[in-house]
mmCIF file of C-alpha atoms and ligand atoms in Angstrom:
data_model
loop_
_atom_site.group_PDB
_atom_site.id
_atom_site.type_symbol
_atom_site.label_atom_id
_atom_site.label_comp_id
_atom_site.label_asym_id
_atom_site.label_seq_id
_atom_site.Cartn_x
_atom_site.Cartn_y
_atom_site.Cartn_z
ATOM 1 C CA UNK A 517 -57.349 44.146 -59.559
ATOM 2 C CA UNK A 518 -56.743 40.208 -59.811
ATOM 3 C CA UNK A 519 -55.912 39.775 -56.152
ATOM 4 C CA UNK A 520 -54.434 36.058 -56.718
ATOM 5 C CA UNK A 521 -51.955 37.453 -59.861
ATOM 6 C CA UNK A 522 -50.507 40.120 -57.677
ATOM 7 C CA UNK A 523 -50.252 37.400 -54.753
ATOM 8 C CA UNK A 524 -48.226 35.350 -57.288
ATOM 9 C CA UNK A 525 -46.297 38.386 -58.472
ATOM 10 C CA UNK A 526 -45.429 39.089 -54.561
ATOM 11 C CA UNK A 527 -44.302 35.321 -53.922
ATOM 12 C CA UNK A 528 -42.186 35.332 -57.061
ATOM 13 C CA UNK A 529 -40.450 38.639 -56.083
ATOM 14 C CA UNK A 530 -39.595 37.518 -52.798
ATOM 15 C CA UNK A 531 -38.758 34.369 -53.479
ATOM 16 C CA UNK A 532 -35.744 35.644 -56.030
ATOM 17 C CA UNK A 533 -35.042 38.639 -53.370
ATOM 18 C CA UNK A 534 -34.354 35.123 -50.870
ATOM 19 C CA UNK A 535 -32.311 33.742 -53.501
ATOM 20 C CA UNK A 536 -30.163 37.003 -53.919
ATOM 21 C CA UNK A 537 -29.849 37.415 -49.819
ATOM 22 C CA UNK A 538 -26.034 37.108 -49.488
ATOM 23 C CA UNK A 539 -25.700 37.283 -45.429
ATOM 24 C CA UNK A 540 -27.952 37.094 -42.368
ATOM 25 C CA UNK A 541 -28.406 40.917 -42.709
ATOM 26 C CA UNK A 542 -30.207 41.031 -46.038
ATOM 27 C CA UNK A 543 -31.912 38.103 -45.195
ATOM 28 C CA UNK A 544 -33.531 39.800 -42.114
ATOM 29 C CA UNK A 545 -34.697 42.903 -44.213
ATOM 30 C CA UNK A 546 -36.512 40.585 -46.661
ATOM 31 C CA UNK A 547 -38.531 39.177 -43.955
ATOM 32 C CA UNK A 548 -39.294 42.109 -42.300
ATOM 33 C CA UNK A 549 -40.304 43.692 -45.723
ATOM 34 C CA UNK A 550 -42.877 40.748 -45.821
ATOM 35 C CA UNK A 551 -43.783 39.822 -43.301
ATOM 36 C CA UNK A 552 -43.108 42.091 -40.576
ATOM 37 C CA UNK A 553 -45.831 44.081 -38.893
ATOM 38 C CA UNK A 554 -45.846 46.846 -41.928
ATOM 39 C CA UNK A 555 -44.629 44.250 -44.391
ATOM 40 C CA UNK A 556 -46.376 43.454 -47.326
ATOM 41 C CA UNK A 557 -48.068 40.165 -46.379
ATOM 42 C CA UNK A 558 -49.586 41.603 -43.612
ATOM 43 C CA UNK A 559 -50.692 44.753 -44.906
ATOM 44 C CA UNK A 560 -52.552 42.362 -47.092
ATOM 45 C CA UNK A 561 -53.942 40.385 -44.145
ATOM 46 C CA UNK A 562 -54.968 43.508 -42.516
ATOM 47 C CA UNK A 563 -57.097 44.688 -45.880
ATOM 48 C CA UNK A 564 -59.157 41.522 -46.014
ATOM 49 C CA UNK A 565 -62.237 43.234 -44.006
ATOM 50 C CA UNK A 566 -62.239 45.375 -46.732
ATOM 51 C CA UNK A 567 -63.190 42.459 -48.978
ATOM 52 C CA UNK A 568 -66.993 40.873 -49.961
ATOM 53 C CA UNK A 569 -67.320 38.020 -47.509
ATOM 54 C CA UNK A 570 -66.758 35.318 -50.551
ATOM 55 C CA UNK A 571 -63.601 36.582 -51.051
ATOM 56 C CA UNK A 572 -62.334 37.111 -48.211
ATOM 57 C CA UNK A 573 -62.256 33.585 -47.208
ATOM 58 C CA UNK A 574 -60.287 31.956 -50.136
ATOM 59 C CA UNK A 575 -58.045 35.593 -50.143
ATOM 60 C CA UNK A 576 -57.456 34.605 -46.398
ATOM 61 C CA UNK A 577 -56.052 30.729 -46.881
ATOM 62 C CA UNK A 578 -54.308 32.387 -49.788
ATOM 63 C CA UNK A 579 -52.420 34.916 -47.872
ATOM 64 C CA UNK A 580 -52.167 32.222 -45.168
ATOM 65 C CA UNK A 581 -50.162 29.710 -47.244
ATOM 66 C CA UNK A 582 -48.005 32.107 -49.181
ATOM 67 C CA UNK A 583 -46.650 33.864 -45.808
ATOM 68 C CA UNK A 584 -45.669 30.236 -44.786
ATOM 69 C CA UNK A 585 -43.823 29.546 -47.978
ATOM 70 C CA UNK A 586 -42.078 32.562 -47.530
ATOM 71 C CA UNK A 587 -41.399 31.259 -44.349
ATOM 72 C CA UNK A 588 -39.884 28.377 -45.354
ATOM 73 C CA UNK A 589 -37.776 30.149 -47.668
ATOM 74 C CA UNK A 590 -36.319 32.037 -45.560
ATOM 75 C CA UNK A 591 -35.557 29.696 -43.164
ATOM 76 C CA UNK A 592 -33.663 27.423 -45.719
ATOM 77 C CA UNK A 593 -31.747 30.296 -47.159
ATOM 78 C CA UNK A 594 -30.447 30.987 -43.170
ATOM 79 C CA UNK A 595 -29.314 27.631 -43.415
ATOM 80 C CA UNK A 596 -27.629 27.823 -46.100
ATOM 81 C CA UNK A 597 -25.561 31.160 -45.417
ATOM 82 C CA UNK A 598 -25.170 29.486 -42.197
ATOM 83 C CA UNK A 599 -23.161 26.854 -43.714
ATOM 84 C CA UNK A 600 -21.691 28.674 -46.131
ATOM 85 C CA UNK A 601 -20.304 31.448 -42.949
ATOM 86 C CA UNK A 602 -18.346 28.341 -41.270
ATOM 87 C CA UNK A 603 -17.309 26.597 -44.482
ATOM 88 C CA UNK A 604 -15.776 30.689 -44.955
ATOM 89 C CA UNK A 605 -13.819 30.530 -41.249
ATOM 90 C CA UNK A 606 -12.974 27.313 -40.911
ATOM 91 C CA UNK A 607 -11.157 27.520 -44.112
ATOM 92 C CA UNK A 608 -9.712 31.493 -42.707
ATOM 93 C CA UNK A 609 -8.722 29.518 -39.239
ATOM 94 C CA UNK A 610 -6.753 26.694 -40.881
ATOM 95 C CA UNK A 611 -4.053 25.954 -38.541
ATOM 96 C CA UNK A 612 -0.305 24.884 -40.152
ATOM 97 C CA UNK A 613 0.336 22.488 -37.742
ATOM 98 C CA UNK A 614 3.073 21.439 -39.737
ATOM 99 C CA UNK A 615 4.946 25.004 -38.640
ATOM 100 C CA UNK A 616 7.922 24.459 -35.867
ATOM 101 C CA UNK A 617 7.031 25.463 -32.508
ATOM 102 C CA UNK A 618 8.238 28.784 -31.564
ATOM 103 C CA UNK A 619 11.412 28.676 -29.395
ATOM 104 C CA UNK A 620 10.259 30.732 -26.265
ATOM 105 C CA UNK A 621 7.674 28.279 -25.594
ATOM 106 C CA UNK A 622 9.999 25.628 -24.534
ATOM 107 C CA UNK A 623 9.564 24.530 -21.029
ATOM 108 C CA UNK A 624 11.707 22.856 -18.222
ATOM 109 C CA UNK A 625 11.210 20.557 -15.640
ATOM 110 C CA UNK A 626 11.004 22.013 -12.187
ATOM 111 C CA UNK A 627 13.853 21.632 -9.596
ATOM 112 C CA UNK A 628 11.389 19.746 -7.083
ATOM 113 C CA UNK A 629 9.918 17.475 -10.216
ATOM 114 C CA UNK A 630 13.738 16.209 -10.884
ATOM 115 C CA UNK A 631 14.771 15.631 -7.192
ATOM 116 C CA UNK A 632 11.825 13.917 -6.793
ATOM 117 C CA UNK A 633 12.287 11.715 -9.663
ATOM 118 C CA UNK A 634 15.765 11.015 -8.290
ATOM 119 C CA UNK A 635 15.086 10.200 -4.923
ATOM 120 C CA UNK A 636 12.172 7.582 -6.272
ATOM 121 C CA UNK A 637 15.323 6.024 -8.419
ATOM 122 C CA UNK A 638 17.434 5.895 -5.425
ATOM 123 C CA UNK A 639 14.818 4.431 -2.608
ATOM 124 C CA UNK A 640 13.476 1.843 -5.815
ATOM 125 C CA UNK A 641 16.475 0.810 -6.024
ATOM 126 C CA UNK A 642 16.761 0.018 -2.396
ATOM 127 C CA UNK A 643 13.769 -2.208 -2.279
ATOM 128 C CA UNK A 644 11.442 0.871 -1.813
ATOM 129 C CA UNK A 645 8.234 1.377 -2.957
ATOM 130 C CA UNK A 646 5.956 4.544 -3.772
ATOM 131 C CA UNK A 647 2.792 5.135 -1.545
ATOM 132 C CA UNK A 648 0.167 8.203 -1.394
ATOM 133 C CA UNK A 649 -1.584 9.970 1.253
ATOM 134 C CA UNK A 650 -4.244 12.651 0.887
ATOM 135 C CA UNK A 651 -3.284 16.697 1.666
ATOM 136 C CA UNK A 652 -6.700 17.546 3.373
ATOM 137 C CA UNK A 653 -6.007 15.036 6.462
ATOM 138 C CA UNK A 654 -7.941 14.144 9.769
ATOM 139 C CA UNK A 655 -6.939 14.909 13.061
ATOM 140 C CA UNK A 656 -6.409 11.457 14.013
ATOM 141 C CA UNK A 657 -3.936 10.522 11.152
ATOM 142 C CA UNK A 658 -1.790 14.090 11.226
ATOM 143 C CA UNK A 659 -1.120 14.044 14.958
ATOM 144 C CA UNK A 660 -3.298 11.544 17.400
ATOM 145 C CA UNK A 661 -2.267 8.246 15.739
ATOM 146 C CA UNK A 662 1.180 9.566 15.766
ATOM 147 C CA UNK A 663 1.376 10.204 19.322
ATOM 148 C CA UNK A 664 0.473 13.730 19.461
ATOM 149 C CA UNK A 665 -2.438 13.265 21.704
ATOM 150 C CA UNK A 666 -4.794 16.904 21.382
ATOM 151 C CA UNK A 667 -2.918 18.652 23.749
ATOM 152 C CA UNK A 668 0.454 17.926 22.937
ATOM 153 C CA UNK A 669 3.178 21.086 22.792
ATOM 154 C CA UNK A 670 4.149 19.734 19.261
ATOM 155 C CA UNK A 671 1.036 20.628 17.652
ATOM 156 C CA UNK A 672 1.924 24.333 18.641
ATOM 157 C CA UNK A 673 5.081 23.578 16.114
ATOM 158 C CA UNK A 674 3.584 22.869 13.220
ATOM 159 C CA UNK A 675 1.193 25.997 12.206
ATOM 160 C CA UNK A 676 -1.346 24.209 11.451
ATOM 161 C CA UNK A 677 -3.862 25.266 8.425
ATOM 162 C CA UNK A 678 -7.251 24.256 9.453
ATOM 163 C CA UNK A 679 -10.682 23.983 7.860
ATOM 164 C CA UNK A 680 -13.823 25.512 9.236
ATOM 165 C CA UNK A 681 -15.275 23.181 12.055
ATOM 166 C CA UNK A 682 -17.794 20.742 10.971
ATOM 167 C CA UNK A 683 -21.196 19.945 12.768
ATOM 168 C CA UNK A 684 -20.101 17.701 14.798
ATOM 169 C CA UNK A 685 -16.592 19.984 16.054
ATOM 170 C CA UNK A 686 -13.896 17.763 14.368
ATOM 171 C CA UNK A 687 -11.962 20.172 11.872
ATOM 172 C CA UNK A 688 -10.029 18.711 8.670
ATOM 173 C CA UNK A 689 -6.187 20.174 7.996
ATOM 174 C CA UNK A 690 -3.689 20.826 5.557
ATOM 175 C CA UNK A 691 -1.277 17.752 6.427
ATOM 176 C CA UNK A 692 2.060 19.694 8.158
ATOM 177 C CA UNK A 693 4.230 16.146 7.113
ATOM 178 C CA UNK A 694 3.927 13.391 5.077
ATOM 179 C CA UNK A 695 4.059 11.051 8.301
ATOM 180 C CA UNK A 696 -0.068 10.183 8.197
ATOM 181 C CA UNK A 697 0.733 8.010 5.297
ATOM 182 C CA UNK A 698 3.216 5.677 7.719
ATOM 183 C CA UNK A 699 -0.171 5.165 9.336
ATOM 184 C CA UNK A 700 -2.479 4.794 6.148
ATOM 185 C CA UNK A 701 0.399 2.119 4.882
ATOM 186 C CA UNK A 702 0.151 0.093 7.844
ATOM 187 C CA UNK A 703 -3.276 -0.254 7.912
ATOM 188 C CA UNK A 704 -3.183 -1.230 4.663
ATOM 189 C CA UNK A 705 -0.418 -3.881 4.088
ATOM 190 C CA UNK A 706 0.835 -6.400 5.804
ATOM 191 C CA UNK A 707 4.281 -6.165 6.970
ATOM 192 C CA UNK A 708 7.115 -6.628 6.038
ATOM 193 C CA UNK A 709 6.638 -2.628 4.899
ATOM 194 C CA UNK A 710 8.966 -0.804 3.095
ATOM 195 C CA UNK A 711 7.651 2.695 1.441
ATOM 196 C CA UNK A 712 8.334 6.013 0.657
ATOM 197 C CA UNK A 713 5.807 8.442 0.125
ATOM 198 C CA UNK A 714 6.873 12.283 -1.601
ATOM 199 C CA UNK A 715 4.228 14.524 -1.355
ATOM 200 C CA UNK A 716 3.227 18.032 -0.661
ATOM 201 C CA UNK A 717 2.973 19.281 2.985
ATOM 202 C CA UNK A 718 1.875 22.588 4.711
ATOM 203 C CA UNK A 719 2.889 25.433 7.668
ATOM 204 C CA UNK A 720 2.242 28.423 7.964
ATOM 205 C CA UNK A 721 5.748 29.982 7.753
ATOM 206 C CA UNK A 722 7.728 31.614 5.406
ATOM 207 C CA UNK A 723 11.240 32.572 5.188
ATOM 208 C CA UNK A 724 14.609 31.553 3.006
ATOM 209 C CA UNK A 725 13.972 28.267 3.994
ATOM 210 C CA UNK A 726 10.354 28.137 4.900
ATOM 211 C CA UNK A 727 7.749 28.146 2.367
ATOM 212 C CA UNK A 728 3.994 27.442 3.378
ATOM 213 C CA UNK A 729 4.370 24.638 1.177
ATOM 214 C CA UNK A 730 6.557 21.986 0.657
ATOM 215 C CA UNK A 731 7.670 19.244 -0.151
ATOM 216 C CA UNK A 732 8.824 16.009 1.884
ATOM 217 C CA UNK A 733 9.513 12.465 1.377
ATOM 218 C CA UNK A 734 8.520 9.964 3.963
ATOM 219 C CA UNK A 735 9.737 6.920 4.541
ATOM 220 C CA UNK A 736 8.434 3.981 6.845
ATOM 221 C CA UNK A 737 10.129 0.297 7.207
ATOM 222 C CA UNK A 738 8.349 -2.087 9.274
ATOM 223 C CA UNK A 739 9.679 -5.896 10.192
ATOM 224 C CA UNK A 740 10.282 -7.955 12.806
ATOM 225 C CA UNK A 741 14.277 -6.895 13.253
ATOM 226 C CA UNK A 742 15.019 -3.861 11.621
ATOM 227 C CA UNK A 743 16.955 -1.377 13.829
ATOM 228 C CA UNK A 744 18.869 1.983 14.358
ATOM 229 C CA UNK A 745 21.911 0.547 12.448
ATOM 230 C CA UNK A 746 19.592 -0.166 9.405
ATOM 231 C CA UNK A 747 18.346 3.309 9.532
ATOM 232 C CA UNK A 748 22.052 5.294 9.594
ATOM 233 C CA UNK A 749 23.285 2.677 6.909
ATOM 234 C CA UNK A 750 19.940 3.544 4.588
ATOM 235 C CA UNK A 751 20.750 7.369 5.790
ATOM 236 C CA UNK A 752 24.215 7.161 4.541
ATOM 237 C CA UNK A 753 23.573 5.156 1.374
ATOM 238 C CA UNK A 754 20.584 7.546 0.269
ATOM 239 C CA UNK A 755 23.441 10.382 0.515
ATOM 240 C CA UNK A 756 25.792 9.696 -0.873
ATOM 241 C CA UNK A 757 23.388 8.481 -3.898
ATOM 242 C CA UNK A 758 21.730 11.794 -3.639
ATOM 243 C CA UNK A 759 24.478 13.459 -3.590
ATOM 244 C CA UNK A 760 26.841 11.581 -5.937
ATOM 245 C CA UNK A 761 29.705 11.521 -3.722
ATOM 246 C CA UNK A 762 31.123 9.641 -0.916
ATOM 247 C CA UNK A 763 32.257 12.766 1.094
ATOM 248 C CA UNK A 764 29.649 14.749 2.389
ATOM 249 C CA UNK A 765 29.593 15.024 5.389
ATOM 250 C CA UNK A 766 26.395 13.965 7.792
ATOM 251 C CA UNK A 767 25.504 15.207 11.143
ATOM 252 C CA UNK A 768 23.381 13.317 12.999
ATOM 253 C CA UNK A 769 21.133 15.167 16.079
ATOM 254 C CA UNK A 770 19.731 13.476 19.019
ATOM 255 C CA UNK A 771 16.107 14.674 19.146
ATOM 256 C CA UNK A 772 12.955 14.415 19.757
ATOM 257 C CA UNK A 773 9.850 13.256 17.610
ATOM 258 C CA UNK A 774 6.276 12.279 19.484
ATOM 259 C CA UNK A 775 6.356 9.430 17.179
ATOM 260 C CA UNK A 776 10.042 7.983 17.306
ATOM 261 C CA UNK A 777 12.244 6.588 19.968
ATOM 262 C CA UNK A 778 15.155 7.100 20.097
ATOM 263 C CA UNK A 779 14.888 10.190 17.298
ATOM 264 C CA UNK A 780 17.401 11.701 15.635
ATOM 265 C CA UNK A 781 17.552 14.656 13.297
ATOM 266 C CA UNK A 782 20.066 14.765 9.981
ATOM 267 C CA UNK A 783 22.100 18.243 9.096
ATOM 268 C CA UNK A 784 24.638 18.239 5.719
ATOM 269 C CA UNK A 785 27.604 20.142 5.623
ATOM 270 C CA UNK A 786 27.336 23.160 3.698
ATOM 271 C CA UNK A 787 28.306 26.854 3.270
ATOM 272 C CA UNK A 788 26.529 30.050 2.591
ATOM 273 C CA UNK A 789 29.102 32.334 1.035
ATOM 274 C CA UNK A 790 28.433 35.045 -1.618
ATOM 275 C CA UNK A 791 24.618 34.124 -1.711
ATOM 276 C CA UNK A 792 25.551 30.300 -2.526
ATOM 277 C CA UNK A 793 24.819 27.673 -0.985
ATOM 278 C CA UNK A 794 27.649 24.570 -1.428
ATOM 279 C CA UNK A 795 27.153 21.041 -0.252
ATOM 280 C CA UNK A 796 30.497 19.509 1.661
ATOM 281 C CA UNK A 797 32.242 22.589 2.776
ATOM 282 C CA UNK A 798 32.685 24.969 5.170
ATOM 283 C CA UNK A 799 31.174 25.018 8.670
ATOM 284 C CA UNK A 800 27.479 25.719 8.435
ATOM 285 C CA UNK A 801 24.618 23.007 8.523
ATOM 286 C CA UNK A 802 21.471 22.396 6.786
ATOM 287 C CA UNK A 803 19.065 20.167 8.772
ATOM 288 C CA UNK A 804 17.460 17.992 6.042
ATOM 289 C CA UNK A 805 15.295 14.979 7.836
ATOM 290 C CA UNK A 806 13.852 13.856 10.688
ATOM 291 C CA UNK A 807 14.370 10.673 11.851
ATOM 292 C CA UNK A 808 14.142 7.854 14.370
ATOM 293 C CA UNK A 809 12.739 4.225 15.508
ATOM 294 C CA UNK A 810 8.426 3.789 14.812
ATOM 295 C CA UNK A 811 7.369 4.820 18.486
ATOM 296 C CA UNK A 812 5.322 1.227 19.963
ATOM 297 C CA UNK A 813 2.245 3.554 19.965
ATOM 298 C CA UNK A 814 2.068 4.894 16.271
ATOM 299 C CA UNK A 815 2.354 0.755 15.605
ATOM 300 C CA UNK A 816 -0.855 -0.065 17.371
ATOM 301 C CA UNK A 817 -2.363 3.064 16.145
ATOM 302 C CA UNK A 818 -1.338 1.631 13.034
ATOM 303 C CA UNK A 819 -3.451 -1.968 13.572
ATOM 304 C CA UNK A 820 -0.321 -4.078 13.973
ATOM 305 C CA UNK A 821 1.189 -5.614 17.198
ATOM 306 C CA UNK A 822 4.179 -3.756 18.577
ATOM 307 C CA UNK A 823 5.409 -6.449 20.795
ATOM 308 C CA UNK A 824 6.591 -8.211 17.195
ATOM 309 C CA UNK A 825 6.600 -5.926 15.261
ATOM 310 C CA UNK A 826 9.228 -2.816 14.821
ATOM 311 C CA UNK A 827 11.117 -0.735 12.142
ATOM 312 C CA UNK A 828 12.669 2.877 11.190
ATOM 313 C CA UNK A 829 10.906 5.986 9.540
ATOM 314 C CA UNK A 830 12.385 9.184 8.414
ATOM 315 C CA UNK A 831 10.889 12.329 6.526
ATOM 316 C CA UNK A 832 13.343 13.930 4.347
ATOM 317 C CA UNK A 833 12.706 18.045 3.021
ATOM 318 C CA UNK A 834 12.966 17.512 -0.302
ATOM 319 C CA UNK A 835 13.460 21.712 -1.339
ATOM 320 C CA UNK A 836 16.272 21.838 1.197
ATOM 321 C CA UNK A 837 17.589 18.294 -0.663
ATOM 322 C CA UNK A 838 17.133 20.544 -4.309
ATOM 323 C CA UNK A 839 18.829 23.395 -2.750
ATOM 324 C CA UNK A 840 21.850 21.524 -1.123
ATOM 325 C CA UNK A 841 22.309 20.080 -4.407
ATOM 326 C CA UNK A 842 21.606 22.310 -7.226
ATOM 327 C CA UNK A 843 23.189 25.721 -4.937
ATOM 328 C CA UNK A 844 20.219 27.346 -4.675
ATOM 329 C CA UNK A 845 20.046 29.615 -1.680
ATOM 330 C CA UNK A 846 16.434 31.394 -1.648
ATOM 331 C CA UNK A 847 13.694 28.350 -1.116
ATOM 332 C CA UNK A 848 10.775 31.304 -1.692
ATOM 333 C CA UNK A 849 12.049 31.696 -5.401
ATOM 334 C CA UNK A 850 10.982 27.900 -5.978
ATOM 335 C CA UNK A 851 7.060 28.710 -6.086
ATOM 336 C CA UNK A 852 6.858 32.140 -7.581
ATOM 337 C CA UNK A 853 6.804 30.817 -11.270
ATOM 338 C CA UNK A 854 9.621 33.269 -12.597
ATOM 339 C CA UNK A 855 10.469 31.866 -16.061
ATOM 340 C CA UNK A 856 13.970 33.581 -16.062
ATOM 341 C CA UNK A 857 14.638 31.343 -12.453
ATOM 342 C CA UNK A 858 12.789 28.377 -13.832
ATOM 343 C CA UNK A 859 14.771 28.256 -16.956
ATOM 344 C CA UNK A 860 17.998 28.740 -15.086
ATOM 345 C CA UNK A 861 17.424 26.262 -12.419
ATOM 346 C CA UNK A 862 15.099 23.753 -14.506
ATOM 347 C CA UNK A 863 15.875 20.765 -16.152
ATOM 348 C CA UNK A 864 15.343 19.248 -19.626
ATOM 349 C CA UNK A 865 12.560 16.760 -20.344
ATOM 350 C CA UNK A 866 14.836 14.803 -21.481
ATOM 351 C CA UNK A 867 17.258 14.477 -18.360
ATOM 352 C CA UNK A 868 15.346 11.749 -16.873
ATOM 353 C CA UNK A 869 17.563 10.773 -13.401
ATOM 354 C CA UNK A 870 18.523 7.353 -13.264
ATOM 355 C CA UNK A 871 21.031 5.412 -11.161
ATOM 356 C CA UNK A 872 23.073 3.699 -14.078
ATOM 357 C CA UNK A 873 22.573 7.158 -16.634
ATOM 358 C CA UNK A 874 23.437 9.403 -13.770
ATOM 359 C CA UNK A 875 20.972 10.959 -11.548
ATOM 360 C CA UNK A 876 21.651 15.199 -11.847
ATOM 361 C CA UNK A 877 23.899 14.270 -15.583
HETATM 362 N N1 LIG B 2198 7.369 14.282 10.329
HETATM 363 C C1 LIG B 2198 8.605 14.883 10.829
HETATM 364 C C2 LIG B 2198 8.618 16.360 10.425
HETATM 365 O O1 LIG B 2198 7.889 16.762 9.567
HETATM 366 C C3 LIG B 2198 9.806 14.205 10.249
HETATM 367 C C4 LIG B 2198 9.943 12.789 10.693
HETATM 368 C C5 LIG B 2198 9.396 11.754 9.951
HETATM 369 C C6 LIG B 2198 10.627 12.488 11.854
HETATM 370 C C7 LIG B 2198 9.537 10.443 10.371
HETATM 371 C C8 LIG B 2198 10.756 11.186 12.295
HETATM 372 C C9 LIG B 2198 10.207 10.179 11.518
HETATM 373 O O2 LIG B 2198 9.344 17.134 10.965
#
């Protein structure tokens, strides 16, 4: 036997099997078929001691160089199915993006998202402006730079969430009010200071008008003059903005904040019949803010001198504003993501609130 003829004979056999290989699958059986451990190449390798010494060497580079042209084949023929397997799905996984959307997928915007828009509207228009605060918080800007030294009785009011205690003892928190960015704003501009700041806060209670989160809106002025009559006046405009009429009717509380004097709490006229809750009548009351002159402490704490300077800040619920306003009585429904209450209650993208279009229109 002519071992080089049959070696050609082998090459060209496998070499059109290659060719043939139509997926992965095939392609694997050729090359175990050649040059597996029983294949045909190495059957061939393993025979060679059989061979006179002369031959065996130039029957040895021979074998060599045709199992790494087989090799090679094989590998490029992978490629190619390869290729030709995506060109196959990408063309199966078209997408028509030219179909219309299907109707159940249309979404609303959130109670909270549109009261929030349209208490932004009504403070901008008042000469307000938007600031931030973070919702993990220190110690010293959630209760000691407001007055609420460690062992105050008003920290026992507002279920605090803590974090784990760090090395050195301090613990960070969930803020329970938006009233550490009054503090972060004065450090950070110059007065005269006129913000609000909406924002997520946190307690650890839950009822039908509790939720361990919510949402507030702060809001901190800081001059030279400003005084109680600016704050009811701002109080009463916001109102009757909000709610887009000159009659509801306002209670304000004397009370007690660590970091206002005089303080003062807001309630709006409302009734609870027949699981509804209506703004302007009956007898019940809904507090909605707390209120009151910046205490002289929070303004040093603050970096600013409060022998000239003084001002107003107020922290309005902004749920209880939602549910005042749009009648909705249960403020737990407003973060369990039911799509049948969000698409009752939500509002179009397109309804964006604006003073001069109409704020709830
Ligand atoms: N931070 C107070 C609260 O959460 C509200 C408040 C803000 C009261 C500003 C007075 C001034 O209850």
């Amino acid at each position: 036997m002519n071992g080089k003829d049959d070696l050609q004979e082998l090459e060209a056999r496998f070499l059109a099997e290659i060719e043939k290989a139509g997926d992965e699958r095939a392609l694997e059986d050729i090359r175990v078929a050649a040059l597996g451990k029983k294949g045909e190449i190495s059957t061939r390798m393993k025979g060679l001691g059989k061979l006179p010494p002369e031959e065996r060497k130039s029957m040895g580079q021979a074998l060599n160089a045709l199992k790494s042209r087989i090799a090679e084949a094989i590998a490029a023929r992978r490629e190619v199915l390869k290729q030709q397997a995506l060109a196959a799905r990408l063309e199966k996984e078209r997408v028509d993006v030219t179909l219309p959307v299907r109707p159940e997928h249309k979404g609303s915007i959130h109670p909270v998202s549109h009261v929030w828009e349209e208490v932004v509207e009504i403070f901008a228009d008042l000469g307000f402006s938007v600031a931030e605060g973070p919702h993990i918080e220190t110690d010293w800007y959630n209760f000691e730079a407001l007055n609420i030294p460690p062992e105050h009785p008003a920290r026992q009011e507002h279920d605090t969430f803590y974090f784990h205690r760090k090395d050195d003892g301090t613990r960070m928190l969930l803020r329970t009010h938006t009233s550490p960015v009054q503090i972060r704003t004065m450090e950070s501009t110059p007065p005269p200071i006129r913000i609000i700041a909406p924002g997520r806060t946190f307690r650890c209670d839950s009822d039908q008008t509790h939720t361990p989160m919510f949402h507030q809106v702060e809001a901190l002025v800081i001059d030279e003059e400003t005084h109680m009559g600016h704050l009811k006046w701002t109080l009463e405009e916001f109102c009757k903005a909000f709610f887009e009429t000159d009659s509801v009717k306002m209670r304000f509380r004397a009370s007690h904040f660590p970091f206002t004097e005089p303080s003062m709490e807001v309630d709006i006229n409302c009734s609870w019949e027949g699981g509804q809750v209506k703004v302007g009548e009956g007898d019940d009351w809904l507090e909605i803010l707390g209120s009151g002159m910046v205490h002289p402490n929070v303004i040093r704490a603050g970096g600013l001198d409060p022998e000239r300077y003084q001002g107003y800040a107020f922290g309005i619920g902004l749920d209880r504003l939602a549910m005042l306003k749009y009648g909705i009585p249960d403020l737990r429904a407003f973060f369990e993501a039911d799509l049948r209450w969000l698409r009752h209650y939500g509002f179009s993208f397109l309804q964006v609130p604006t003073l001069a279009g109409g704020l709830s229109a």
